[in-house]
Structure formats: structure tokens, C-alpha cells
XYZ file of C-alpha atoms in Angstrom:
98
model
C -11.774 -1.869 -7.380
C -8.183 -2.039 -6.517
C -5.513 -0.252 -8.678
C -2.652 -3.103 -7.441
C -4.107 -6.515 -8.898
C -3.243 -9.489 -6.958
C -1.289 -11.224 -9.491
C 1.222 -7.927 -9.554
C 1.189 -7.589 -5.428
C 1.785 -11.650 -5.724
C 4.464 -11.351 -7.774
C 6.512 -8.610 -5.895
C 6.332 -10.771 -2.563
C 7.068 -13.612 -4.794
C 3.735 -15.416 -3.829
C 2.984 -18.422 -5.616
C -0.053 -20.100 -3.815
C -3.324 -19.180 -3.905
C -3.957 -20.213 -0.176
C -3.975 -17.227 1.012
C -5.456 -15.093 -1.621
C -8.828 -13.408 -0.074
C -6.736 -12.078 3.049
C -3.745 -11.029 0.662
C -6.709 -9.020 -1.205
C -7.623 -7.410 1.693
C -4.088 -6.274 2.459
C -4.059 -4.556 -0.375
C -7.562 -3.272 0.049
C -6.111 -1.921 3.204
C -2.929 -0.665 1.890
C -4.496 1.252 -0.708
C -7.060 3.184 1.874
C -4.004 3.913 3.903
C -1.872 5.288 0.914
C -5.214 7.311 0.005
C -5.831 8.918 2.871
C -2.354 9.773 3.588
C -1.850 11.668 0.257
C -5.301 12.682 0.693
C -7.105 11.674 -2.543
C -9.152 8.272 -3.130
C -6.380 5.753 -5.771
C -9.483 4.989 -7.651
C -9.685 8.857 -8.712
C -6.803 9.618 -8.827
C -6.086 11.799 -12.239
C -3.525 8.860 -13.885
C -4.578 5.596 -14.083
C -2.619 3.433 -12.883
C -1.158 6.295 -10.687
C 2.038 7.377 -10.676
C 4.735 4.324 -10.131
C 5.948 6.295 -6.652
C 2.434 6.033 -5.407
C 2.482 2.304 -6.826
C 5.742 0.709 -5.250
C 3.963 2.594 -1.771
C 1.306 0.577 -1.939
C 3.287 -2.804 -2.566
C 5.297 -2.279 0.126
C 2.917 -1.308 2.382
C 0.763 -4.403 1.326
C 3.534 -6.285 1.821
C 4.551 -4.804 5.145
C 0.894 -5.966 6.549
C 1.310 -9.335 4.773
C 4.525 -10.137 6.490
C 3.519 -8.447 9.717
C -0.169 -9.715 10.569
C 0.175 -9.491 13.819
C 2.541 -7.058 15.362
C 1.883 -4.188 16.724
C 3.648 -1.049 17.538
C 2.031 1.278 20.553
C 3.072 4.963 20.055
C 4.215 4.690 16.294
C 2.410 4.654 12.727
C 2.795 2.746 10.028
C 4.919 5.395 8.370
C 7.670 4.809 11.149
C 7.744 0.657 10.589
C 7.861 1.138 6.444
C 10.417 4.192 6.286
C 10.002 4.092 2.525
C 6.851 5.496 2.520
C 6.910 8.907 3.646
C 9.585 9.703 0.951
C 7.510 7.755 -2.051
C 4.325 9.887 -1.539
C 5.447 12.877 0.128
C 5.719 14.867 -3.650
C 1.785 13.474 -3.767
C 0.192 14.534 -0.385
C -2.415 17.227 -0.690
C -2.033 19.397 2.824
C -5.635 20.700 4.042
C -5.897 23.533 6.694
């Protein structure tokens, strides 16, 4: 279950169709796995629900970064480097692991 609804993600990219709706849903799907794994904890258990409104505007951007950007891509870089936002929203959330 996502934490970013569609209507919410649809209304920060100011979507108003519904054309594109299942592949907008899995940019979010996708965004959210991303943010997860790079602060290292699942959104879905993550101790505040919704989480924290850093971790939030990460994943709208980043859903919106793969919306706008379906088909680029950038050999030698991550995704951190094409949304520079994102580092400094969740770096006060990532869990380091040795």
C-alpha cells in the first residue's frame, strides 16, 4: 500500500487526467522503494504514519522526477545526482549499516 495516494502525487504535478493513472501509480510505487531503501527502512513501517513531511515531499519529487523523465537515462550517475533535493530531504532519516 502506498503512503503517497495518487490523488496527492496528482495534485503536486498538477495532473488532471486519469489517462495515465496505472503507470503514474507505479511511479510512485517505484519512488517509494527507492526512498526506502535509501534511508534504509520499508515507508510502510516506518514509526509515523504518514512519515515525516521531509521523507514525503522526497517521494513526490522523486515520483515526479520519473514521471517527467520516462525515458532518459544517465550512465555513471544515480538518481540522487538528477533530483539534487533528495539527498538533503532524507539525509537526517538514513539509517547507516556496517
Amino acid at each position: 500500500m502506498s503512503i503517497l495516494t495518487l490523488d496527492d502525487f496528482k495534485a503536486h504535478a498538477n495532473i488532471i487526467t486519469t489517462d495515465e493513472d496505472a503507470m503514474i501509480q507505479g511511479k510512485i510505487d517505484a519512488a517509494e522503494a527507492w526512498v526506502g531503501s535509501f534511508i534504509g527502512q520499508s515507508l510502510s513501517s516506518y514509526p509515523t504514519q504518514p512519515p515525516d513531511a521531509p521523507i514525503m515531499e522526497a517521494v513526490k519529487q522523486l515520483a515526479a522526477h520519473l514521471y517527467n523523465n520516462r525515458e532518459s537515462v544517465f550512465v555513471g550517475t544515480s538518481i540522487a545526482d538528477n533530483c539534487p533535493g533528495l539527498s538533503g530531504l532524507l539525509a537526517p532519516y538514513r539509517q547507516w549499516n556496517f
